[in-house]
mmCIF file of C-alpha atoms and ligand atoms in Angstrom:
data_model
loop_
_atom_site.group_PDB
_atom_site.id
_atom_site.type_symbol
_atom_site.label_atom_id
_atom_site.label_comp_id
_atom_site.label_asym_id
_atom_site.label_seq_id
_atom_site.Cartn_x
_atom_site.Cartn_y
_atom_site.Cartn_z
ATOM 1 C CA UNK A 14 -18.727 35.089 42.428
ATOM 2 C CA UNK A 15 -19.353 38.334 40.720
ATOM 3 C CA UNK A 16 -20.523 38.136 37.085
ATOM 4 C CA UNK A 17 -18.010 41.275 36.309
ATOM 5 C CA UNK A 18 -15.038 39.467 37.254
ATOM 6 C CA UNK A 19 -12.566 38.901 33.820
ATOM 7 C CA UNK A 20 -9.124 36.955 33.142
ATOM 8 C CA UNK A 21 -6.109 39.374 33.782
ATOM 9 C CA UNK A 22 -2.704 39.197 32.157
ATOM 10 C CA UNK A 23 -0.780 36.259 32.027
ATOM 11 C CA UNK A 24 1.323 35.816 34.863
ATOM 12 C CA UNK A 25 3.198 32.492 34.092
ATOM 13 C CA UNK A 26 3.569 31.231 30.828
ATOM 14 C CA UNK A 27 3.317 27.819 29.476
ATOM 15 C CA UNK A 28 6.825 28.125 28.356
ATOM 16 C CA UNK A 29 8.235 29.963 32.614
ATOM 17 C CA UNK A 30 5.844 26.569 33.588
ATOM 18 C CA UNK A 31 7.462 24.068 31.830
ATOM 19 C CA UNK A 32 11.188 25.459 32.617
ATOM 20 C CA UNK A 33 10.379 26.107 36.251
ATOM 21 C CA UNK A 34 9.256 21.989 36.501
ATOM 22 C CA UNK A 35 12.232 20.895 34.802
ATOM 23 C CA UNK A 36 14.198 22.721 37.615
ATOM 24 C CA UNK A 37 12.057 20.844 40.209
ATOM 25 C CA UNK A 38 12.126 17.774 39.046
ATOM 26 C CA UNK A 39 16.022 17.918 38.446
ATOM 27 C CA UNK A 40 16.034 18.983 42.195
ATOM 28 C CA UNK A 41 13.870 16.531 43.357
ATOM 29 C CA UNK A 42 15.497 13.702 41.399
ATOM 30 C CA UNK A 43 18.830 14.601 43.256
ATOM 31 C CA UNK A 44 17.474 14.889 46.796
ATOM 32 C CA UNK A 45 16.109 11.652 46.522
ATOM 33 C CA UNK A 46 18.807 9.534 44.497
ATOM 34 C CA UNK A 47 18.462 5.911 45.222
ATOM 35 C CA UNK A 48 15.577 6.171 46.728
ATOM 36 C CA UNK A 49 11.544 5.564 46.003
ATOM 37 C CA UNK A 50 9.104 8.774 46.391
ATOM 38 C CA UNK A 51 5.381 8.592 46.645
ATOM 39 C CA UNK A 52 4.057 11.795 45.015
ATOM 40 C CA UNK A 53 0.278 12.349 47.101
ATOM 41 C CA UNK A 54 -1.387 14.687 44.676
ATOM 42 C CA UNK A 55 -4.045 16.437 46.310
ATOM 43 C CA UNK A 56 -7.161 16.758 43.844
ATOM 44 C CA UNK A 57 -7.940 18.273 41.734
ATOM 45 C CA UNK A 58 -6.099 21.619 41.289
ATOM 46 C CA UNK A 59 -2.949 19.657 41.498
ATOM 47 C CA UNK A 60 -3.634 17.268 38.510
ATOM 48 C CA UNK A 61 -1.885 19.459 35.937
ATOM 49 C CA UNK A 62 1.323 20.210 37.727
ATOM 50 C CA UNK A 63 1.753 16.668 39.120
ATOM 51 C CA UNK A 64 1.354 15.260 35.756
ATOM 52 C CA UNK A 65 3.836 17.407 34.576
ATOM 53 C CA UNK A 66 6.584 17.111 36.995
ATOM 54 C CA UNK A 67 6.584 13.273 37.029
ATOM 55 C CA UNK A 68 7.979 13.062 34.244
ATOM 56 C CA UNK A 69 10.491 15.528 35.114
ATOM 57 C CA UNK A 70 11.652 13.120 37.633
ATOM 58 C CA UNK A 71 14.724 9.924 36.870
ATOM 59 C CA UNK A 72 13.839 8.391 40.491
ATOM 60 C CA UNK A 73 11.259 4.904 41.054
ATOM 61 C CA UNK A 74 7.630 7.064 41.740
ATOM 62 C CA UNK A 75 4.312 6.101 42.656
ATOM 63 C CA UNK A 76 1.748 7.853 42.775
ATOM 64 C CA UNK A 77 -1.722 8.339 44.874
ATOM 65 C CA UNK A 78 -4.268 11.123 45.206
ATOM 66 C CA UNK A 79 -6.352 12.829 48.153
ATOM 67 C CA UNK A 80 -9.168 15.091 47.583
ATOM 68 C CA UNK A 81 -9.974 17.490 50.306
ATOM 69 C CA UNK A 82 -11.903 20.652 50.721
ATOM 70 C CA UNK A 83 -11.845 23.758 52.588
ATOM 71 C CA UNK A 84 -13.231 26.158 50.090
ATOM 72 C CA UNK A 85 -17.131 25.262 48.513
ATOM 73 C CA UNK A 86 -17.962 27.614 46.088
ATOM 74 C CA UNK A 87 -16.643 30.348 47.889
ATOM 75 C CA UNK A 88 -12.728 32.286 47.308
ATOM 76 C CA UNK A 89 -12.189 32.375 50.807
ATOM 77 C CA UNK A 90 -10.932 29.308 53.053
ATOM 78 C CA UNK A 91 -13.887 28.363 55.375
ATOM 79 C CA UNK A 92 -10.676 26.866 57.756
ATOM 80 C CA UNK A 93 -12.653 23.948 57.756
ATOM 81 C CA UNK A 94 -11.101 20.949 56.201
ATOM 82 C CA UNK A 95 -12.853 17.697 55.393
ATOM 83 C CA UNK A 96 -11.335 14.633 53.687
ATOM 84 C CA UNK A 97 -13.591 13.362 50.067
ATOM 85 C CA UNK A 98 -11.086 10.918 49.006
ATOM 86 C CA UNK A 99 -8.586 8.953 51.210
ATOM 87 C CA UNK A 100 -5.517 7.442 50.256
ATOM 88 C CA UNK A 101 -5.537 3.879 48.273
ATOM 89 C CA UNK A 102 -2.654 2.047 50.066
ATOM 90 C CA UNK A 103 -0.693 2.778 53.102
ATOM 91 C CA UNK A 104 2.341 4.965 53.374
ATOM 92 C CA UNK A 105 4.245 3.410 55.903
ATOM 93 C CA UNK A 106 8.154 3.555 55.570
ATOM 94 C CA UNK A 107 7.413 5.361 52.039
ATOM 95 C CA UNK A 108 9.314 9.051 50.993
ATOM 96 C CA UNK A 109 6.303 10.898 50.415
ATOM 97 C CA UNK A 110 6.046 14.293 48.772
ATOM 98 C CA UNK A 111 2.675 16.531 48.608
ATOM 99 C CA UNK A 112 1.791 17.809 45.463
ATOM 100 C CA UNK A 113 -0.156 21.196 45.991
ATOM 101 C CA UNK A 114 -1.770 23.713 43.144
ATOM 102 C CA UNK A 115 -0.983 26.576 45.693
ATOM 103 C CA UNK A 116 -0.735 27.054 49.406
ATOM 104 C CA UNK A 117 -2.848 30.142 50.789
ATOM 105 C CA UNK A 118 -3.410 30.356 54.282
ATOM 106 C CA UNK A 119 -1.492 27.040 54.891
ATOM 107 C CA UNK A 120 -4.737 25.739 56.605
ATOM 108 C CA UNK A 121 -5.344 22.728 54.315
ATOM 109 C CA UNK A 122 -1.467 21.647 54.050
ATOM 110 C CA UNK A 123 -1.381 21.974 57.611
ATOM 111 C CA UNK A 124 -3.937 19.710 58.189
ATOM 112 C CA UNK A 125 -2.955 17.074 55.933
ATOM 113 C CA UNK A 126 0.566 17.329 57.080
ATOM 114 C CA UNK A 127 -0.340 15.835 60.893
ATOM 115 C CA UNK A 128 -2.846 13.434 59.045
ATOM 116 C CA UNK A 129 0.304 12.243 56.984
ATOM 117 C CA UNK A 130 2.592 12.147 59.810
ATOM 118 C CA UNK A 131 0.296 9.637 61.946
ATOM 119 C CA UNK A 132 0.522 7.409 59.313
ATOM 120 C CA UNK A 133 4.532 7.143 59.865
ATOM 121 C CA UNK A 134 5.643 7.637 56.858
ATOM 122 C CA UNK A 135 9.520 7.700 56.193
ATOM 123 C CA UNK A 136 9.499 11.144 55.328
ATOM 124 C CA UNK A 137 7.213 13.619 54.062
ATOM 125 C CA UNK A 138 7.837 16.969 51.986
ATOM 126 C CA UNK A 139 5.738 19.262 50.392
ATOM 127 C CA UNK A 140 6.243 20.686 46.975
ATOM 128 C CA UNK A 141 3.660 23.531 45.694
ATOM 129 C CA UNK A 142 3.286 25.182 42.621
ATOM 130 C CA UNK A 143 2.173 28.558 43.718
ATOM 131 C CA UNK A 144 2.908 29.861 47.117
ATOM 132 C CA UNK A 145 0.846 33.103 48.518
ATOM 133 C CA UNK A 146 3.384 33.479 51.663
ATOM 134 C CA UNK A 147 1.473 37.066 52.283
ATOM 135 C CA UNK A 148 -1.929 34.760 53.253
ATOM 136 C CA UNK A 149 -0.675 32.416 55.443
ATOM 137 C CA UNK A 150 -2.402 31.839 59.037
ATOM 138 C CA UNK A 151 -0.800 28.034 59.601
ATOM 139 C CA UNK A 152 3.197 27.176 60.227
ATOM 140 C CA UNK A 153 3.319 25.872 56.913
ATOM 141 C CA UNK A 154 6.905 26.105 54.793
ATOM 142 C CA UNK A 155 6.937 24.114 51.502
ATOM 143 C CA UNK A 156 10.041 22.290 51.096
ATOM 144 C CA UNK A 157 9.527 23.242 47.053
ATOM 145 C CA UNK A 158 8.087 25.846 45.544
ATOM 146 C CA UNK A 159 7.621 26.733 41.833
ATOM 147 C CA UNK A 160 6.784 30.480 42.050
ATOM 148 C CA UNK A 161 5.586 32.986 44.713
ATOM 149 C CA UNK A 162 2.637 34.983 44.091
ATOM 150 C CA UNK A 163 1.217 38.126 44.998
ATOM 151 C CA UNK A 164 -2.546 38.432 47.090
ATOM 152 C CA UNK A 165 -4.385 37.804 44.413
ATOM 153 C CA UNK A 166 -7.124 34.930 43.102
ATOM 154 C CA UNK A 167 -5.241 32.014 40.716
ATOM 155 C CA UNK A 168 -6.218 30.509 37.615
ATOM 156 C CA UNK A 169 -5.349 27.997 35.399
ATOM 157 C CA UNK A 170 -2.999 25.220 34.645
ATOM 158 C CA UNK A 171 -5.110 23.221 37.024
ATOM 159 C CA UNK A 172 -6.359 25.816 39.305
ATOM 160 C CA UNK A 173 -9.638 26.982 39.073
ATOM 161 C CA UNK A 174 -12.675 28.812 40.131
ATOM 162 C CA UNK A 175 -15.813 27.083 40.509
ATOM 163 C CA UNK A 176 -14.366 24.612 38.640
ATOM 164 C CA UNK A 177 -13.963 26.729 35.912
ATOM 165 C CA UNK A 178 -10.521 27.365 33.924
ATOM 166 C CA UNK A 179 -8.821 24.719 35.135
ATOM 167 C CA UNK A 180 -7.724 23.880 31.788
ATOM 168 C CA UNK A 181 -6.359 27.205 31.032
ATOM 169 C CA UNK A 182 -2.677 25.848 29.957
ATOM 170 C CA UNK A 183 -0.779 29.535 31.919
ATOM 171 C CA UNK A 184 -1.529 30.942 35.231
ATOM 172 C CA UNK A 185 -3.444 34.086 35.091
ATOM 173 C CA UNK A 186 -5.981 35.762 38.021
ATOM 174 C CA UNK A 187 -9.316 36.986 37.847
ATOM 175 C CA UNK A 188 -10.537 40.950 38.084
ATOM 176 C CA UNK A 189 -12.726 41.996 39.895
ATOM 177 C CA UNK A 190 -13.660 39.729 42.511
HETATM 178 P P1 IMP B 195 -5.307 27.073 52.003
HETATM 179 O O1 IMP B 195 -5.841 26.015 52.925
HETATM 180 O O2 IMP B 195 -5.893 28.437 52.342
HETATM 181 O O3 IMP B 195 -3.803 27.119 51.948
HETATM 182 O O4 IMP B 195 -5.885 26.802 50.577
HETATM 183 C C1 IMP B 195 -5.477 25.758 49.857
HETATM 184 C C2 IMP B 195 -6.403 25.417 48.709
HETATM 185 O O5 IMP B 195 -7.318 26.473 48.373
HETATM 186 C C3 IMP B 195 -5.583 25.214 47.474
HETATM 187 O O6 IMP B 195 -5.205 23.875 47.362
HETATM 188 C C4 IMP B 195 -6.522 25.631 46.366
HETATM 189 O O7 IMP B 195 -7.301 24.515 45.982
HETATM 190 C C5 IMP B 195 -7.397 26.670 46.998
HETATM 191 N N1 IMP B 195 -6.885 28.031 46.660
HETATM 192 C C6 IMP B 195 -6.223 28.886 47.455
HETATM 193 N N2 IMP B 195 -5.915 30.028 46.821
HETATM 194 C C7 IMP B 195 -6.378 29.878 45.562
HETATM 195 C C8 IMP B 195 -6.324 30.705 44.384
HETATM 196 O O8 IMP B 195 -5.799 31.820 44.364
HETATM 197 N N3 IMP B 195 -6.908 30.186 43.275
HETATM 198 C C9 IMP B 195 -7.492 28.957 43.228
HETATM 199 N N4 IMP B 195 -7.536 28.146 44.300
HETATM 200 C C10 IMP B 195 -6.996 28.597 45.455
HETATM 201 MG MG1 MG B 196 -6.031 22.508 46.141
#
């Protein structure tokens, strides 16, 4: 990364965050009434949100994690997608929901989407914080979406670069890249 790059504005609050999530997991808690939801959080960038919205949500929820990458240390998707960390148990017969930090070019999602589906589970959604619809290069549609965002590089509230500012508690981009 360049060494001149700098934190813009803000471009979601902490306060447009937390209102946003409520809405979701209000929405989310009605689609799924009655029933049990597996939330798959997909590491790390989605850490922050998904701890968030679960407790936005009145239905039974489990939860699990995957970490994949597609990215190294660069800000460009490689299109290459490798799973680090599998599931724990099976998700046979289970509602399951993604939980992504941001779709981009869709690659990744798209990818773990026909992963997911061999392992037949009841159903399987995908709820995103961020969505950059301009980037996309895979049929990927989340079924939720917090907020869209314009072409630009995302950090914060869980998303980062090089690891860094990840703990940033808004969303904001970097300059300069
Ligand atoms: P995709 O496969 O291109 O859709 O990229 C998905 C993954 O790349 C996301 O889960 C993020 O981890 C990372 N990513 C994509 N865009 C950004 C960004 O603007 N900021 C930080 N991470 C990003
Ligand atoms: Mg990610």
């Amino acid at each position: 990364m360049d060494k001149k790059a700098t934190l813009g504005q803000v471009m979601i609050s902490e306060e447009q965050l937390a209102q946003r999530i409520k809405e979701l997991g209000k929405q989310i808690s009605e689609d799924y009434k009655g029933e049990e939801i597996l939330l798959i959080g997909i590491l790390k960038g989605a850490v922050v949100f998904l701890s968030d919205l679960i407790r936005e949500l009145t239905v039974d929820t489990k939860i699990d994690f995957m970490a994949v990458t597609s990215y190294g240390a660069s800000t460009k998707s490689s299109g290459v997608v490798r799973i680090l960390k599998d599931l724990d148990s099976g998700i046979e017969d289970l509602n399951v929901i993604i939980v992504e930090d941001i779709i981009d070019s869709g690659i990744t999602l798209h990818y773990l989407r026909d992963y997911l589906m061999g392992r037949k589970p009841k159903s399987l959604k995908i709820c995103t914080l961020l969505d950059k619809p301009e980037r996309r290069e895979a049929d990927i549609t989340p079924d939720y979406v917090g907020f869209e965002v314009e072409n630009k590089f995302i950090v914060g509230y869980g998303l980062d670069c090089d690891q860094k500012y990840r703990n940033l508690p808004y969303i904001t981009c970097l300059e300069g890249i």
